[in-house]
Structures are given as C-alpha cells and as structure tokens.
C-alpha positions as MATLAB code, in Angstrom:
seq = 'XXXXXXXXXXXXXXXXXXXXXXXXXXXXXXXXXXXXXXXXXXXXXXXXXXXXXXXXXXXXXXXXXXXXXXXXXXXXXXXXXXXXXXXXXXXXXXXXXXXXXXXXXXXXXXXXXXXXXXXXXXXXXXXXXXXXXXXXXXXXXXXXXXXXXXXXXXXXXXXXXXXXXXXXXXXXXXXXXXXXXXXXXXXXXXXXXXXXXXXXXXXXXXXXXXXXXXXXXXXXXXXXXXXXXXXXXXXXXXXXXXXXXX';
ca = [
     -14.901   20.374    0.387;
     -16.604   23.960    1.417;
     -14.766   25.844    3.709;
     -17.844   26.105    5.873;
     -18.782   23.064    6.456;
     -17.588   21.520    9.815;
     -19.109   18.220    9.207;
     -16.908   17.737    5.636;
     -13.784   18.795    7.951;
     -14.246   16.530   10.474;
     -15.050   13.891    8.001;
     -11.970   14.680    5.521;
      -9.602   14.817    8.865;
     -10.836   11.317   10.232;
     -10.394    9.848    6.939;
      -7.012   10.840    7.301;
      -6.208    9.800   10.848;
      -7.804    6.182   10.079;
      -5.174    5.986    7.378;
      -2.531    6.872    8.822;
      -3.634    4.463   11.982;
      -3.979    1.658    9.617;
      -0.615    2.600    8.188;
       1.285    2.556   11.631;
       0.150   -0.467   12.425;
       0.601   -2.642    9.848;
       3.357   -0.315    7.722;
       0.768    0.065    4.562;
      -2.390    1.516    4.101;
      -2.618    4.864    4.055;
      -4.095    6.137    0.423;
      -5.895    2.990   -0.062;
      -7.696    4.175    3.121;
      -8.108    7.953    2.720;
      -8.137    7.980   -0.606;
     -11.470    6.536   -1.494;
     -12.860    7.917    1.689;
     -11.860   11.468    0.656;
     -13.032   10.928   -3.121;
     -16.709   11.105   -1.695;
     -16.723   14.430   -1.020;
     -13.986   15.474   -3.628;
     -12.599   14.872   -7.063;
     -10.514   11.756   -7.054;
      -7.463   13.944   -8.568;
      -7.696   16.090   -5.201;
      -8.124   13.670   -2.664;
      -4.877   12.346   -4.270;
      -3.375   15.877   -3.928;
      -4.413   15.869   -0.532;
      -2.843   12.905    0.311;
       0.519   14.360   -0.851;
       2.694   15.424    2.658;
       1.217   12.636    4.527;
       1.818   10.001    1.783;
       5.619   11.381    1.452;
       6.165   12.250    5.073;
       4.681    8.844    6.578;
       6.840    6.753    4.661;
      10.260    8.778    4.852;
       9.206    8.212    8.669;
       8.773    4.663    8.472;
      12.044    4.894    6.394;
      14.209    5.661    9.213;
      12.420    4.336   12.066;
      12.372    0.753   10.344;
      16.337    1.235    9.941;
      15.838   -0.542    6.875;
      19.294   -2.182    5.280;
      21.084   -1.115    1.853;
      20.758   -4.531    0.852;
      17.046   -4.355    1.103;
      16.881   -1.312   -1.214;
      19.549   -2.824   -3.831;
      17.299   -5.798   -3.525;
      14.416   -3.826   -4.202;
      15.652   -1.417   -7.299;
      14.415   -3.093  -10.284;
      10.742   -3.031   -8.905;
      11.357    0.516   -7.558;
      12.453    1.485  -10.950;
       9.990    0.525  -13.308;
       7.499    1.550  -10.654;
       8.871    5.106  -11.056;
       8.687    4.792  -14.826;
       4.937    3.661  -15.636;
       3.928    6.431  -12.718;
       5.220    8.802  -14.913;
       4.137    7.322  -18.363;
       0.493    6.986  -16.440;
      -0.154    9.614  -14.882;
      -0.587   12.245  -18.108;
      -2.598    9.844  -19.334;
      -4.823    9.877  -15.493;
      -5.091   13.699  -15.578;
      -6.057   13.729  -19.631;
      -9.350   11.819  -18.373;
     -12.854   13.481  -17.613;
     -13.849   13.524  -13.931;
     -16.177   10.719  -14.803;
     -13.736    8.525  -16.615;
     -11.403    8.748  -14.298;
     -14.248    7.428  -11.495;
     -14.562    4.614  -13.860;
     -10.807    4.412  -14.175;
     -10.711    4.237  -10.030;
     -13.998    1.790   -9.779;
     -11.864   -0.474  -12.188;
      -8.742   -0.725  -10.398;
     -10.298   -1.164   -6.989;
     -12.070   -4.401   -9.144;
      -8.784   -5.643  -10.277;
      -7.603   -5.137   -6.241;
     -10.532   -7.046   -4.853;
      -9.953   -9.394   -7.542;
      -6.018   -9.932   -6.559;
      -6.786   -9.845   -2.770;
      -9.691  -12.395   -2.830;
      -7.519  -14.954   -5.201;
      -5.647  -17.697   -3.155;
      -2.583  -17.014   -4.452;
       0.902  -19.127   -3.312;
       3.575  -17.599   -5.131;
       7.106  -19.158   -4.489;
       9.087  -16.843   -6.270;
      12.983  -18.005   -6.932;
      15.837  -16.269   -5.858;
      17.197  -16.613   -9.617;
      14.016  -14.879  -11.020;
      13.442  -12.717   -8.170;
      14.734   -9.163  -10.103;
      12.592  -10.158  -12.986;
       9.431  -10.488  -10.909;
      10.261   -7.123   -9.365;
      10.199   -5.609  -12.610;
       6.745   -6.470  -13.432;
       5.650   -5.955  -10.211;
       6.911   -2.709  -10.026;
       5.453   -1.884  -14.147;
       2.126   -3.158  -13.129;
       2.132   -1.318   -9.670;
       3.524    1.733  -11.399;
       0.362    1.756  -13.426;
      -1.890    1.555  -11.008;
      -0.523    4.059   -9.109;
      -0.585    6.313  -11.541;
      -4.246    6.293  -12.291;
      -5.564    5.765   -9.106;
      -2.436    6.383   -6.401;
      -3.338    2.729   -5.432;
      -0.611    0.850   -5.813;
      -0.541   -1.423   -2.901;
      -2.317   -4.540   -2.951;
      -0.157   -5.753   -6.113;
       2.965   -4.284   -3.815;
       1.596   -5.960   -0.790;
       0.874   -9.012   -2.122;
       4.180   -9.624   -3.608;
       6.041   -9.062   -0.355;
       4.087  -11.315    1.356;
       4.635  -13.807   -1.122;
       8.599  -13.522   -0.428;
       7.571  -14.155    3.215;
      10.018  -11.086    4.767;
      10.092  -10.337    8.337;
       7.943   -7.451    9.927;
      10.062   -4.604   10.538;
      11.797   -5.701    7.008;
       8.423   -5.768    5.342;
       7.857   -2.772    6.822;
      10.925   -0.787    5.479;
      11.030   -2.363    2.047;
       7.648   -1.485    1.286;
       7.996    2.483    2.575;
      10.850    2.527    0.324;
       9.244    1.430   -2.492;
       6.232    3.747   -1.698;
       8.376    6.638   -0.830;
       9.723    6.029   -4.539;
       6.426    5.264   -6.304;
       5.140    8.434   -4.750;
       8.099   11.121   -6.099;
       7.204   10.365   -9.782;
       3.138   11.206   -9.137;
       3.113   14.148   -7.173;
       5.643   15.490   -9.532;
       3.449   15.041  -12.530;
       0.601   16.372  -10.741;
       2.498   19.962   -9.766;
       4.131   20.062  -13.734;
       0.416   19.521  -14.921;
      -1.453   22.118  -12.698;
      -3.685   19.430  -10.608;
      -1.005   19.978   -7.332;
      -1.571   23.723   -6.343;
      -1.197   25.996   -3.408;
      -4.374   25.411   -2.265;
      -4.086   21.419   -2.267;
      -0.572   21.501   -0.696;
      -2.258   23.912    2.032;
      -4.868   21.017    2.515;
      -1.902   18.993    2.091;
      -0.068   20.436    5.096;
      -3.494   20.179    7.469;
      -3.316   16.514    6.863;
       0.164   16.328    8.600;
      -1.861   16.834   12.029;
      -3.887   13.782   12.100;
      -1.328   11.906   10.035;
       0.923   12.208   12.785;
      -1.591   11.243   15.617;
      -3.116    8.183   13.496;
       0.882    6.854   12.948;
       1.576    7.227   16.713;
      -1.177    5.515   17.854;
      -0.589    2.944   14.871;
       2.895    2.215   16.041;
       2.141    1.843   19.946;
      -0.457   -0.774   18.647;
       2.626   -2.201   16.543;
       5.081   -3.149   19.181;
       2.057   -4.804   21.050;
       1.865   -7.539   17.743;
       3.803  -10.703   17.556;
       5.324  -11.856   14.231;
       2.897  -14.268   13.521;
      -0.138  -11.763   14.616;
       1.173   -9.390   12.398;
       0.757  -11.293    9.562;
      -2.847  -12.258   10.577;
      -3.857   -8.483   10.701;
      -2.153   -7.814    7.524;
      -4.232  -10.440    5.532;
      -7.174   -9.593    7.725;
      -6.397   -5.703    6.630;
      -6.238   -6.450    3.268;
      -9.490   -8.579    2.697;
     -11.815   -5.656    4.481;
     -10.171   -3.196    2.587;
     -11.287   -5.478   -0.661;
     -14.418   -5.474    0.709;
     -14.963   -1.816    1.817;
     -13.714   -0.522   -1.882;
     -16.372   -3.490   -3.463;
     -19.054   -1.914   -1.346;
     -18.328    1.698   -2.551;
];
C-alpha cells in the first residue's frame, strides 16, 4: 500500500474497523474479515503481518472481559495444542511458497471454508471422545492457519456443534485464537516476513481495532442468546459467500 495514497489508507483502515466490528459482536471474525479485504491491495503474507497487534490484542481483550473459566481452557488444551503445533510445522512451508502459489494456497482454503460452512452439518460430539475431536480440530485448524491465518470456520464450527453458551463461546474461542496466533506471528518475525515496517502498520491498526470492538460489543449486550446464535450462522454463511465471490 503506497504511502501516498489516501484512498488505499482509508480502504486498508476500514477493512480493519469492519473486522474488528464483526469480531465484537459476535466474538470471531476478525482476519477472516480483514484479511482477504487487505490481500487486494497487498501480498497475502503482509496483510497477515498487518493483522498482527489487532489479532493478538483483540483476543487477550476478549480474554479478560469474557472472564472465561480454567475449566474452559483445561477443556480446551488438546485442540489448543495441536493447533499450536501444525501452525508451526505450516507456516515454513506458507512462506517457502511464491506470491502466486500462495494466492492459490489462500483461494483453496477459502473453498474448503465455503465448503464446511455451506454443509448441514449436526455433529453430536460425546463427552468421552470430546479431547480426541479437539485434537483434530485443533491439527486441521492449525493448518489452515498456518497457510492462510484462517483458521476459524473449522474452529467455529466445532464450538457450535458443542452448543456452549455466548459469553463461554466467546472466551473459549479467544483463547484458542490467542494461542493459534503466538505460534504464526512467531514464525513470521524468525523468517523475515514480520518486520519493523509491518509491526508499524501493525500498531496503526490498533486505532480502528479498538473503535470497531467497542462498537461491536455495545451491539453485543443488545443480543439475546438465541439471536446471537442467529447472527453467528448468519455471519458465517456471508462470509462463505463474500470469500466465494472474491
């Protein structure tokens, strides 16, 4: 994005401030927003970069304003830990790719997200089996988040299946992206493609981060339980839809 030009500013900060909006509302949303919205008028591997602060500070935020339990993140660890491990394994891999394989990488997972999103899935998933379904969720999410920082629909989806309250949905899942997210950044910075210059851009974000989050969670507290889960499906199928368009 030229320095110069206003327009790409504006454009870059608004994709931003929608992302974070989305994300206050409904606890999720934020990269798979502003990520492919950025990646128009910048490499994929630096609208991820850019993404950095807000993606970290959003969800330590959403951390401790859910007040989320120590039960929810022991019941969460398996998934949170193989998430962390395919990130890392992945992401070399990401930043080994040409600029145009790795648009082919991106235009692939958003297919396998539409894909997911658009299937009717029921899952009942056990209590008994529960830490083994975490595990693959959190490998497969892992992988996708290292090629593409897009890890949420499989994330998303799976939560939803387990049926958990709002404000616990809402904690769990910022603690497992809070996680997810350590593991790629760090790669990035050890491999060059996180530099002064991106965590300067990085920084700027934090401004309409912060205003798209407040007027996210205003919008929040004004949704019922069953609402809430309306707009998150709702979310998630014109997401599917915007990402099948691009």
């Amino acid at each position: 994005m030229a320095t110069g030009d206003g327009w790409a500013w504006a454009a870059g900060l608004g994709a931003v401030l929608l992302g974070a909006f989305v994300k206050g509302t409904l606890g999720i949303g934020m990269p798979l927003v502003a990520v492919p919205l950025l990646s128009l008028g910048m490499p994929a591997t630096q609208a991820m970069a850019v993404m950095a602060m807000p993606v970290l500070v959003s969800n330590a935020w959403q951390v401790w304003d859910s007040g989320v339990s120590r039960h929810s993140v022991r019941r969460f660890l398996p998934l949170i830990a193989a998430s962390m491990a395919a990130t890392l394994l992945t992401v070399p891999m990401m930043l080994a790719l040409s600029a145009r394989a790795l648009n082919q990488m991106l235009a692939a997972v958003v297919l396998g997200a539409l894909v997911l999103l658009c299937l009717p899935l029921r899952l009942e998933v056990p209590p008994e089996r529960e830490r083994w379904w975490s595990v693959g969720v959190g490998t497969l999410s892992g992988v996708l988040g290292g090629v593409s920082s897009l890890a949420g629909p499989v994330i998303v989806s799976y939560l939803v299946s387990l049926r958990l309250p709002r404000e616990v949905f809402i904690g769990s899942i910022s603690v497992i992206y809070l996680a997810s997210a350590l593991p790629l950044y760090a790669s990035m910075a050890t491999h060059g493609r996180l530099g002064a210059a991106d965590l300067a851009l990085s920084a700027l974000a934090l401004l309409p981060m912060a205003a798209g989050l407040a007027l996210g969670q205003r919008l929040r507290g004004r949704l019922g339980e069953r609402w809430f889960r309306r707009v998150l499906l709702g979310f998630l199928a014109a997401v599917a839809l915007v990402l099948a368009l691009r």
